[in-house]
PDB file of C-alpha atoms in Angstrom:
ATOM      1  CA  MET A   1      59.792 -94.403 122.858  1.00 72.00           C
ATOM      2  CA  LYS A   2      62.755 -93.973 124.688  1.00 81.00           C
ATOM      3  CA  ALA A   3      63.500 -97.389 124.786  1.00 84.00           C
ATOM      4  CA  LEU A   4      64.464 -97.107 121.211  1.00 85.00           C
ATOM      5  CA  LYS A   5      65.513 -94.429 121.145  1.00 88.00           C
ATOM      6  CA  LYS A   6      68.286 -95.522 123.692  1.00 89.00           C
ATOM      7  CA  THR A   7      68.641 -98.400 121.691  1.00 90.00           C
ATOM      8  CA  VAL A   8      69.480 -96.944 118.295  1.00 90.00           C
ATOM      9  CA  MET A   9      71.797 -94.833 120.374  1.00 92.00           C
ATOM     10  CA  VAL A  10      74.158 -97.772 121.678  1.00 92.00           C
ATOM     11  CA  LEU A  11      73.839 -99.533 118.785  1.00 92.00           C
ATOM     12  CA  LEU A  12      74.958 -96.443 116.900  1.00 94.00           C
ATOM     13  CA  ALA A  13      77.940 -95.985 119.598  1.00 93.00           C
ATOM     14  CA  ILE A  14      79.128 -99.515 119.383  1.00 94.00           C
ATOM     15  CA  LEU A  15      79.493 -98.408 115.708  1.00 94.00           C
ATOM     16  CA  VAL A  16      81.490 -96.195 116.449  1.00 94.00           C
ATOM     17  CA  ILE A  17      83.590 -97.597 118.170  1.00 92.00           C
ATOM     18  CA  LEU A  18      84.279-100.703 115.988  1.00 89.00           C
ATOM     19  CA  THR A  19      85.066 -98.541 113.246  1.00 87.00           C
ATOM     20  CA  VAL A  20      87.667 -96.516 115.138  1.00 85.00           C
ATOM     21  CA  ILE A  21      88.728 -99.806 116.519  1.00 79.00           C
ATOM     22  CA  PHE A  22      89.140-100.820 112.873  1.00 77.00           C
ATOM     23  CA  LEU A  23      90.493 -97.715 111.498  1.00 77.00           C
ATOM     24  CA  ALA A  24      93.291 -97.272 113.956  1.00 74.00           C
ATOM     25  CA  GLY A  25      94.372-100.991 113.427  1.00 70.00           C
ATOM     26  CA  ARG A  26      94.370-100.227 109.770  1.00 68.00           C
ATOM     27  CA  TYR A  27      96.865 -96.974 109.939  1.00 72.00           C
ATOM     28  CA  GLY A  28      96.961 -96.141 113.556  1.00 71.00           C
ATOM     29  CA  TRP A  29     100.220 -98.409 113.126  1.00 72.00           C
ATOM     30  CA  LYS A  30     101.705 -95.821 110.699  1.00 72.00           C
ATOM     31  CA  LEU A  31     102.162 -92.889 114.172  1.00 73.00           C
ATOM     32  CA  GLY A  32     104.725 -95.435 115.545  1.00 71.00           C
ATOM     33  CA  GLY A  33     106.544 -95.529 112.090  1.00 73.00           C
ATOM     34  CA  PHE A  34     109.577 -98.131 111.176  1.00 76.00           C
ATOM     35  CA  ARG A  35     109.042 -99.317 115.266  1.00 77.00           C
ATOM     36  CA  ALA A  36     105.869-100.854 113.770  1.00 78.00           C
ATOM     37  CA  CYS A  37     107.360-102.473 110.696  1.00 84.00           C
ATOM     38  CA  GLN A  38     107.683-106.009 109.892  1.00 86.00           C
ATOM     39  CA  GLY A  39     109.426-108.193 107.335  1.00 87.00           C
ATOM     40  CA  ALA A  40     108.335-108.262 103.476  1.00 91.00           C
ATOM     41  CA  GLY A  41     110.348-111.109 100.991  1.00 90.00           C
ATOM     42  CA  ILE A  42     110.692-108.302  98.001  1.00 92.00           C
ATOM     43  CA  SER A  43     110.308-109.334  94.304  1.00 92.00           C
ATOM     44  CA  SER A  44     111.771-106.565  92.801  1.00 92.00           C
ATOM     45  CA  VAL A  45     112.368-103.233  92.557  1.00 93.00           C
ATOM     46  CA  GLU A  46     112.900-100.800  90.157  1.00 93.00           C
ATOM     47  CA  VAL A  47     114.431 -97.135  90.763  1.00 93.00           C
ATOM     48  CA  THR A  48     113.648 -94.374  88.580  1.00 91.00           C
ATOM     49  CA  GLU A  49     113.757 -90.336  88.416  1.00 89.00           C
ATOM     50  CA  GLN A  50     110.151 -89.856  90.414  1.00 92.00           C
ATOM     51  CA  ASN A  51     109.624 -92.469  92.328  1.00 93.00           C
ATOM     52  CA  VAL A  52     110.685 -96.371  92.777  1.00 95.00           C
ATOM     53  CA  HIS A  53     108.435 -99.302  92.618  1.00 96.00           C
ATOM     54  CA  ILE A  54     107.765-101.938  94.507  1.00 95.00           C
ATOM     55  CA  ARG A  55     106.860-105.291  94.422  1.00 95.00           C
ATOM     56  CA  GLY A  56     106.838-108.378  97.394  1.00 93.00           C
ATOM     57  CA  PHE A  57     105.095-110.310  99.342  1.00 92.00           C
ATOM     58  CA  TYR A  58     104.547-111.227 102.977  1.00 89.00           C
ATOM     59  CA  PRO A  59     107.259-113.762 103.803  1.00 86.00           C
ATOM     60  CA  GLY A  60     105.193-116.169 106.729  1.00 78.00           C
ATOM     61  CA  SER A  61     103.234-119.382 106.417  1.00 74.00           C
ATOM     62  CA  PHE A  62     100.258-117.682 107.672  1.00 79.00           C
ATOM     63  CA  PRO A  63      98.234-115.116 105.410  1.00 75.00           C
ATOM     64  CA  GLU A  64      98.803-111.785 106.642  1.00 83.00           C
ATOM     65  CA  GLY A  65      96.753-108.848 104.404  1.00 83.00           C
ATOM     66  CA  PHE A  66      99.172-106.078 103.524  1.00 86.00           C
ATOM     67  CA  CYS A  67      98.368-102.774 106.014  1.00 83.00           C
ATOM     68  CA  GLY A  68     100.359-100.324 104.149  1.00 87.00           C
ATOM     69  CA  TYR A  69     104.405 -98.830 104.379  1.00 90.00           C
ATOM     70  CA  TYR A  70     106.528 -96.236 105.447  1.00 91.00           C
ATOM     71  CA  SER A  71     109.169 -94.607 104.163  1.00 93.00           C
ATOM     72  CA  GLU A  72     111.257 -91.709 104.902  1.00 93.00           C
ATOM     73  CA  GLU A  73     114.227 -90.042 101.958  1.00 94.00           C
ATOM     74  CA  GLN A  74     116.821 -89.302 103.034  1.00 92.00           C
ATOM     75  CA  ASP A  75     120.475 -88.196 101.340  1.00 91.00           C
ATOM     76  CA  GLY A  76     119.861 -90.560  98.491  1.00 91.00           C
ATOM     77  CA  THR A  77     118.821 -93.409 101.213  1.00 94.00           C
ATOM     78  CA  LEU A  78     114.684 -94.725 100.489  1.00 95.00           C
ATOM     79  CA  TYR A  79     113.769 -96.363 103.468  1.00 95.00           C
ATOM     80  CA  VAL A  80     110.289 -98.625 103.848  1.00 95.00           C
ATOM     81  CA  GLY A  81     108.851 -99.943 106.257  1.00 93.00           C
ATOM     82  CA  PHE A  82     105.985-102.292 105.712  1.00 91.00           C
ATOM     83  CA  ARG A  83     103.159-103.671 108.101  1.00 87.00           C
ATOM     84  CA  PHE A  84     101.136-106.586 107.427  1.00 86.00           C
ATOM     85  CA  SER A  85      98.302-107.346 109.771  1.00 81.00           C
ATOM     86  CA  ALA A  86      96.520-110.900 110.221  1.00 78.00           C
ATOM     87  CA  VAL A  87      93.104-110.021 110.859  1.00 73.00           C
ATOM     88  CA  PHE A  88      92.871-108.809 107.260  1.00 62.00           C
ATOM     89  CA  GLY A  89      94.597-111.563 106.140  1.00 58.00           C
ATOM     90  CA  SER A  90      91.105-112.868 105.079  1.00 62.00           C
ATOM     91  CA  LEU A  91      90.239-109.621 103.489  1.00 68.00           C
ATOM     92  CA  GLU A  92      93.458-109.042 101.315  1.00 71.00           C
ATOM     93  CA  THR A  93      96.716-111.307 100.357  1.00 78.00           C
ATOM     94  CA  GLY A  94      99.547-110.074 101.499  1.00 82.00           C
ATOM     95  CA  ASP A  95     101.317-109.403  97.804  1.00 89.00           C
ATOM     96  CA  PHE A  96     101.810-105.938  97.289  1.00 92.00           C
ATOM     97  CA  ASP A  97     102.660-103.050  93.878  1.00 94.00           C
ATOM     98  CA  ILE A  98     103.189 -99.955  95.212  1.00 94.00           C
ATOM     99  CA  THR A  99     105.192 -96.828  93.565  1.00 96.00           C
ATOM    100  CA  ILE A 100     106.315 -94.455  96.059  1.00 95.00           C
ATOM    101  CA  PRO A 101     107.282 -91.203  94.459  1.00 95.00           C
ATOM    102  CA  THR A 102     110.785 -89.670  95.645  1.00 94.00           C
ATOM    103  CA  GLU A 103     112.341 -85.919  95.720  1.00 91.00           C
ATOM    104  CA  GLY A 104     115.733 -86.477  95.096  1.00 88.00           C
ATOM    105  CA  GLU A 105     118.003 -89.267  93.285  1.00 91.00           C
ATOM    106  CA  ILE A 106     117.871 -93.007  94.626  1.00 93.00           C
ATOM    107  CA  ASN A 107     121.346 -94.780  95.291  1.00 93.00           C
ATOM    108  CA  GLU A 108     119.743 -97.119  97.800  1.00 94.00           C
ATOM    109  CA  VAL A 109     116.360 -99.197  99.293  1.00 95.00           C
ATOM    110  CA  VAL A 110     116.620 -99.478 102.639  1.00 94.00           C
ATOM    111  CA  LEU A 111     113.906-102.624 103.692  1.00 94.00           C
ATOM    112  CA  LYS A 112     113.451-100.945 107.340  1.00 92.00           C
ATOM    113  CA  THR A 113     112.177-102.606 110.720  1.00 89.00           C
ATOM    114  CA  SER A 114     112.260-102.447 114.166  1.00 83.00           C
ATOM    115  CA  MET A 115     115.372-104.284 114.271  1.00 86.00           C
ATOM    116  CA  CYS A 116     117.558-103.852 111.380  1.00 89.00           C
ATOM    117  CA  GLU A 117     118.136-102.603 108.325  1.00 91.00           C
ATOM    118  CA  THR A 118     118.306-104.762 105.149  1.00 91.00           C
ATOM    119  CA  THR A 119     119.448-103.130 101.706  1.00 92.00           C
ATOM    120  CA  VAL A 120     117.432-104.307  98.698  1.00 92.00           C
ATOM    121  CA  TRP A 121     117.792-102.149  95.436  1.00 92.00           C
ATOM    122  CA  ASP A 122     121.903 -99.915  95.526  1.00 90.00           C
ATOM    123  CA  ALA A 123     122.566 -97.931  92.339  1.00 84.00           C
ATOM    124  CA  GLN A 124     126.841 -99.134  92.433  1.00 80.00           C
ATOM    125  CA  ILE A 125     125.428-102.679  92.015  1.00 74.00           C
ATOM    126  CA  GLU A 126     123.307-102.320  89.846  1.00 65.00           C
ATOM    127  CA  SER A 127     125.481-100.091  87.390  1.00 54.00           C
ATOM    128  CA  LEU A 128     128.266-103.792  87.933  1.00 50.00           C
ATOM    129  CA  SER A 129     125.217-105.777  86.934  1.00 51.00           C
ATOM    130  CA  GLN A 130     124.627-104.049  83.853  1.00 50.00           C
ATOM    131  CA  LEU A 131     128.556-103.378  82.505  1.00 45.00           C
ATOM    132  CA  GLU A 132     128.333-107.816  82.674  1.00 51.00           C
ATOM    133  CA  GLN A 133     126.134-108.165  80.676  1.00 50.00           C
TER     134      GLN A 133
END
């Protein structure tokens, strides 16, 4: 009876450890903020008064699963970072379609990684392209 109880306890401990590792890999990267973010291919950006809608994909040739995004809003600029993982590549695709709620007016959307910042949407360029049409 003691051996069965020890076996069950060991299996439960292993299950808890694996669950913690899985959750840390899936969501723990957000603790690092933009330092943990990777580049992404952006298909479209739509900005409204209350949110920003972004569609995109993992730009690499080896499929990596989309883990999530990290965003910060500062002075009319929305900084967004994305995270992908090879571990989750078999569970999910690298394609994403997200809607980020905003508090103020957004004039610029910037893709931010640990290495660089890239403007993916600018209100001035958007209004100029609408005038040309």
